[in-house]
Amino acid sequence: MDTMTEGNILEVRDLTVRFMMNEGTVHAVNGVTFSLPEGKSIGIVGESGCGKTVSAYSVTQLLPKTARVSGQILFREKEGTITDIAKLPVDGKEIRRIRGQEISMIFQEPMSSLSPVHTVFNQLAEAMILFQGMTKKQARERCVELLKLVGIENAERRVDEYPFQFSGGMRQRAMIAMALARNPRILIADEPTTALDVTLQAQVLSLIQEMQDEFKLSMILITHALGVVAHMVDYIHIMYLGRVVESGPTLEIFENPKHPYTRGLLNSIPKLHGKRGQRVSSIPGAVPSAYSLPEGCVFRARCSERRSACMYEIPRRIQVGSEHYVSCCLYDGEEDQYAANA
Amino acid sequence: MPQMPEDTVLQVTNLKKYFPIESGFLRRKVVGNVRAVDGVSFYIKKGRTLGLVGESGCGKTTVARTILRAIDPTEGSILFRTRDGIVDMATLDNEGLKKARTEIQMVFQDPYSSLNPRMPIMDIIAEPLRAHGYSRKDQEERVKELLELVGLRAEYARRYPHSFSGGQRQRIGIARALALNPSVVVADEPVSALDVSVQAQVLNLLLDLQEQMGLTYLFISHDLSVVRYLCDRVAVMYLGRIVELADVDILYGQPRHPYTSTLLSSVPDADPRSAWHAKAIKGEITGPPREVRGCAFAPRCPYAVGICKSTAPELRSISTDESVTHEVACHLAEELELEGVS
Amino acid sequence: MDQGLSSQQATQNVPLPKPPSADDDSTALGKTEEKVFYATQWQLMWWKFRKHKVAMVSAVVIIFMYICAIFAPFIAPYAPTERHRGFLYVPPQKVRFWDENGFSLRPFVYPIEQEIDIMTMQRKYIEDTSKRLPVKFFVRGSSYKLLGLFECDIHLFGVEDGKVFLFGTDNMGRDLFTRVLYGAQISMSIGLVGVFLSLLLGLVFGGISGYYGGAVDNAIQRIIEVLRSFPTIPLWMALGAALPPELSPVGVYMGITIILSLIGWTALGRQVRGKVLALKNEDFVIAARLAGTSEPRIIMTHLIPSFMSHIIASLTLSIPSMILAETSLSFLGIGLRPPVVSWGVMLQQAQNVNTLMMAPWLLIPGVFVVVYVLAFNFLGDGLRDAADPYGV
């Protein structure tokens, strides 16, 4: 029987995802480990192609058929038993139950989870009638309540409209309502505001925050925007080329970043209170292709502090703070230091 | 010959672009206009950068394209100082345009669609040179020069765009824009499609080029943080009109238009300790209006009063100091206490 | 942030030289990646196409068929109109390497003799197994002009003192194998010529329609709609009947091609228009315009190369419908007429059920139509997949 740390609702251990393509094997995720404490939120942050979306999608087995997944994805059920999602048969009854009732997802593009040919009510009520055994009348009341909750005005009338009659912001809200209709315990938000303008982004993010409190959700937020996670999550995992390079509590990551990539990333963000003409520091080079992973440390080629050891050794995960981990050979030996201090 | 102040390079006056809405089956009639750009005026001084900021659908890209006459304006003048005197881009014929465009060029948002994938970058960058009768040998030399100028290796000239990353492609796009030594570059969201770590590289390149070549920029962006590093003056657009135009530090520090203030407070800063007024504003942009009555921002404005709904405010100067620009289109500009960023 | 550096001494690692500059990505790459960087669109397409096995096989089949058609007079043992008296409705003959008398390296056939069944009045052919007729290669026979240029009388194979009918003969004692080969010349070229004409029409009208838009676009689109709404078979019949009867066989052939492509261009025209519309506002086209490139040059260097590969792929897919159209027209007797030999004309003989019962081999041209059409469909599929090497 698998064991999980007390208080965690989800633990992903040594997750590896490869895609077998005609052109070769894409090493999308290489040994990713993270955990989601119950009722908390974590952010998975990285640039395009770092594997953040693939990691999150593998939690609900929503990957295409070319994917080969290994590792453990442990999920704590309501009754306390532990399910390894990675071992569940694809498209089996179990994973459908988990997708239907336990883990909901919201996406960048709302129309990818809303059907254009059904009214909002039909889509929202489906899960309620199917899984929660409500009558149609009960479901209707609940739908209106949900839509009101996510801030849609005239919910009684709107509930019978089609998604295309909604504006962009309202669709985003309707999608969130849809995710909540199943009363999930985990919410996975995949770049929920990337396509939105800044004022709308602010609205949607604060709605997600409210809903997290209201429904006592545990949340995984996937984004490339450090500004967003700074205000949204409790823990941050920084990913680069399929690996988690650093993870820790939000404040710790922002105020005491250890990995050269995290530092580079934080420094390269333009700030609202910058100065005209000032140069923003940048990370040289671009993210290499996931077809041919370099040996050793994946960040090596762009790192300003690289050593010869980075060529051959895949850096270990080193604990440098109470919940702060970094995978970088610069910190070899600090583990003992931390242990001695503690 | 039209006149404008000595140090001004580009002066746009009352620029309008209406897209007709047609209706009818056989005989199509114009039943209305979408006012994408509705009376925009501004000027840029030599060697300076004007930022044009706004959310999607505010008309900023239309302004950019209209200035270069990629789209014909409905009304207004676009005075541009060339080596041989001032011309009005709005009324130039094809011959005149071809000549004027050697001195004003454009950098596009999408580094993928802006380079023809079927041409080696040599041909892409040399396209303006060829069109203006450079010999094959001169073209090659100039392309090498340009590649080095934007930080790429000269021997890459024979490669095709698919071998470059987004950031590198954007450098190629910049090289093409600079091929004929323009004095003005219109940059339409040049970094918004790039990853954070690469975005900084391109921003710094733009700053370096400006210093080296004395370029004048019209910089279009939705990202207020980026604008702060690059621009001397910033114009904020909302639904086809400029609502506020000021020197950069004044606009960020003491915004006088409620929309500017909202924009500023909606940006999540990458600092978990900073306050983030996520719920600053209600509603969303509905798309360019067909007719204008009152202030376009009034429906979303928390301060709107009676006059806002009946009379459209004009853009007027509220600066007491001659040397400082600060123009606002708001009836309540003097009365409101608005928050900015330091 | 600096604690990290304290461990530097501990690990005693030698720092490497400065990281590569912003554009330095080629250092870690092998030869193959390098090659991809310099690859043109057509190279990328070829690499992608090569992976499509079925399409590759189809391409080989098609090339083989065309070679056979081009060298038909040489490969065929007889002339297409040569009548072999006393050999009507001969079934296909077997080419043998061995019989009860043992193995022979040289293939042979048995001579055949006609016999009439007194009861049914039907012809029967009896093989005379006592005698072997060796099949010889490069034998002299009727003279022909190879590729329309060189006078020649050497044929790939043949038998002396007898006949060889690989696919049998028809009602007039003509060798079916020979006629299938000659028919291929007509049938397989009518598709190409027709498609070429459609391509021209489609490019011109679709291009104008998409590029200039407005009233011209409107007019052309309406014309296309009208053309497409005609039921094709009656239209063909009407047009086919309108061809003057005194027209020479070559004239009829040209007429039929023009009729086919007059209707066939519409789909292509729409496709071209769609592509042009999409490309016209593509950033790189706007950039070219801003660079001062002239409109004709933009069309030639940006627009046409961008959609040509797609057009070629869909052209390949439309060749089969051309040949099917020709076959059906000729089958119905309103297309090509004898003495022209095409697969459709040959199948006309197979219209009668009684004939078919007696001589099922008359359907052999149909088999070739099927093979040809299928091969083109597979080839087109492969080309379509490879047409956009820049997509995901």
PDB file of N, CA and C in Angstrom, chain C residues 19-49:
ATOM      1  N   PRO C  19      28.901  31.585 -20.745  1.00  0.00           N
ATOM      2  CA  PRO C  19      27.875  30.890 -21.530  1.00  0.00           C
ATOM      3  C   PRO C  19      27.806  31.453 -22.937  1.00  0.00           C
ATOM      4  N   PRO C  20      27.300  30.662 -23.840  1.00  0.00           N
ATOM      5  CA  PRO C  20      27.266  31.100 -25.239  1.00  0.00           C
ATOM      6  C   PRO C  20      26.401  32.335 -25.409  1.00  0.00           C
ATOM      7  N   SER C  21      26.640  33.053 -26.475  1.00  0.00           N
ATOM      8  CA  SER C  21      25.881  34.275 -26.717  1.00  0.00           C
ATOM      9  C   SER C  21      24.442  33.935 -27.076  1.00  0.00           C
ATOM     10  N   ALA C  22      23.644  34.972 -27.186  1.00  0.00           N
ATOM     11  CA  ALA C  22      22.207  34.796 -27.322  1.00  0.00           C
ATOM     12  C   ALA C  22      21.817  33.867 -28.471  1.00  0.00           C
ATOM     13  N   ASP C  23      22.577  33.893 -29.508  1.00  0.00           N
ATOM     14  CA  ASP C  23      22.140  33.157 -30.690  1.00  0.00           C
ATOM     15  C   ASP C  23      22.867  31.834 -30.843  1.00  0.00           C
ATOM     16  N   ASP C  24      23.651  31.504 -29.832  1.00  0.00           N
ATOM     17  CA  ASP C  24      24.497  30.340 -30.022  1.00  0.00           C
ATOM     18  C   ASP C  24      23.747  29.065 -29.646  1.00  0.00           C
ATOM     19  N   ASP C  25      23.220  28.396 -30.626  1.00  0.00           N
ATOM     20  CA  ASP C  25      22.513  27.171 -30.300  1.00  0.00           C
ATOM     21  C   ASP C  25      23.011  26.013 -31.152  1.00  0.00           C
ATOM     22  N   SER C  26      23.906  26.319 -32.063  1.00  0.00           N
ATOM     23  CA  SER C  26      24.303  25.278 -32.997  1.00  0.00           C
ATOM     24  C   SER C  26      25.387  24.382 -32.422  1.00  0.00           C
ATOM     25  N   THR C  27      25.995  24.818 -31.308  1.00  0.00           N
ATOM     26  CA  THR C  27      27.135  24.072 -30.798  1.00  0.00           C
ATOM     27  C   THR C  27      26.770  22.648 -30.417  1.00  0.00           C
ATOM     28  N   ALA C  28      25.578  22.495 -29.810  1.00  0.00           N
ATOM     29  CA  ALA C  28      25.235  21.186 -29.270  1.00  0.00           C
ATOM     30  C   ALA C  28      24.546  20.314 -30.307  1.00  0.00           C
ATOM     31  N   LEU C  29      24.409  20.806 -31.525  1.00  0.00           N
ATOM     32  CA  LEU C  29      23.576  20.087 -32.480  1.00  0.00           C
ATOM     33  C   LEU C  29      24.396  19.233 -33.437  1.00  0.00           C
ATOM     34  N   GLY C  30      23.800  18.153 -33.854  1.00  0.00           N
ATOM     35  CA  GLY C  30      24.475  17.259 -34.776  1.00  0.00           C
ATOM     36  C   GLY C  30      24.274  17.676 -36.214  1.00  0.00           C
ATOM     37  N   LYS C  31      24.768  16.832 -37.108  1.00  0.00           N
ATOM     38  CA  LYS C  31      24.706  17.131 -38.541  1.00  0.00           C
ATOM     39  C   LYS C  31      23.268  17.201 -39.056  1.00  0.00           C
ATOM     40  N   THR C  32      22.415  16.281 -38.563  1.00  0.00           N
ATOM     41  CA  THR C  32      21.064  16.230 -39.106  1.00  0.00           C
ATOM     42  C   THR C  32      20.310  17.517 -38.828  1.00  0.00           C
ATOM     43  N   GLU C  33      20.446  18.030 -37.606  1.00  0.00           N
ATOM     44  CA  GLU C  33      19.758  19.280 -37.287  1.00  0.00           C
ATOM     45  C   GLU C  33      20.282  20.395 -38.185  1.00  0.00           C
ATOM     46  N   GLU C  34      21.584  20.420 -38.355  1.00  0.00           N
ATOM     47  CA  GLU C  34      22.192  21.432 -39.218  1.00  0.00           C
ATOM     48  C   GLU C  34      21.550  21.411 -40.596  1.00  0.00           C
ATOM     49  N   LYS C  35      21.369  20.178 -41.106  1.00  0.00           N
ATOM     50  CA  LYS C  35      20.827  20.017 -42.449  1.00  0.00           C
ATOM     51  C   LYS C  35      19.415  20.591 -42.518  1.00  0.00           C
ATOM     52  N   VAL C  36      18.639  20.349 -41.442  1.00  0.00           N
ATOM     53  CA  VAL C  36      17.266  20.840 -41.410  1.00  0.00           C
ATOM     54  C   VAL C  36      17.224  22.364 -41.489  1.00  0.00           C
ATOM     55  N   PHE C  37      18.202  23.027 -40.862  1.00  0.00           N
ATOM     56  CA  PHE C  37      18.192  24.484 -40.839  1.00  0.00           C
ATOM     57  C   PHE C  37      18.280  25.079 -42.235  1.00  0.00           C
ATOM     58  N   TYR C  38      18.966  24.365 -43.121  1.00  0.00           N
ATOM     59  CA  TYR C  38      19.169  24.909 -44.460  1.00  0.00           C
ATOM     60  C   TYR C  38      18.191  24.327 -45.472  1.00  0.00           C
ATOM     61  N   ALA C  39      17.274  23.519 -44.987  1.00  0.00           N
ATOM     62  CA  ALA C  39      16.386  22.806 -45.903  1.00  0.00           C
ATOM     63  C   ALA C  39      15.326  23.731 -46.474  1.00  0.00           C
ATOM     64  N   THR C  40      15.082  23.641 -47.774  1.00  0.00           N
ATOM     65  CA  THR C  40      14.002  24.398 -48.381  1.00  0.00           C
ATOM     66  C   THR C  40      12.696  23.697 -48.093  1.00  0.00           C
ATOM     67  N   GLN C  41      11.626  24.400 -48.442  1.00  0.00           N
ATOM     68  CA  GLN C  41      10.295  23.846 -48.261  1.00  0.00           C
ATOM     69  C   GLN C  41      10.169  22.472 -48.914  1.00  0.00           C
ATOM     70  N   TRP C  42      10.697  22.333 -50.146  1.00  0.00           N
ATOM     71  CA  TRP C  42      10.491  21.092 -50.898  1.00  0.00           C
ATOM     72  C   TRP C  42      11.286  19.956 -50.277  1.00  0.00           C
ATOM     73  N   GLN C  43      12.464  20.275 -49.733  1.00  0.00           N
ATOM     74  CA  GLN C  43      13.227  19.235 -49.038  1.00  0.00           C
ATOM     75  C   GLN C  43      12.476  18.753 -47.807  1.00  0.00           C
ATOM     76  N   LEU C  44      11.967  19.702 -47.017  1.00  0.00           N
ATOM     77  CA  LEU C  44      11.224  19.323 -45.824  1.00  0.00           C
ATOM     78  C   LEU C  44      10.033  18.453 -46.191  1.00  0.00           C
ATOM     79  N   MET C  45       9.364  18.843 -47.288  1.00  0.00           N
ATOM     80  CA  MET C  45       8.189  18.076 -47.726  1.00  0.00           C
ATOM     81  C   MET C  45       8.600  16.662 -48.123  1.00  0.00           C
ATOM     82  N   TRP C  46       9.713  16.570 -48.835  1.00  0.00           N
ATOM     83  CA  TRP C  46      10.169  15.261 -49.287  1.00  0.00           C
ATOM     84  C   TRP C  46      10.478  14.381 -48.091  1.00  0.00           C
ATOM     85  N   TRP C  47      11.143  14.933 -47.062  1.00  0.00           N
ATOM     86  CA  TRP C  47      11.466  14.144 -45.879  1.00  0.00           C
ATOM     87  C   TRP C  47      10.213  13.650 -45.180  1.00  0.00           C
ATOM     88  N   LYS C  48       9.197  14.528 -45.200  1.00  0.00           N
ATOM     89  CA  LYS C  48       7.963  14.150 -44.533  1.00  0.00           C
ATOM     90  C   LYS C  48       7.212  13.103 -45.360  1.00  0.00           C
ATOM     91  N   PHE C  49       7.248  13.323 -46.694  1.00  0.00           N
ATOM     92  CA  PHE C  49       6.514  12.418 -47.589  1.00  0.00           C
ATOM     93  C   PHE C  49       7.098  11.012 -47.553  1.00  0.00           C
TER      94      PHE C  49
END
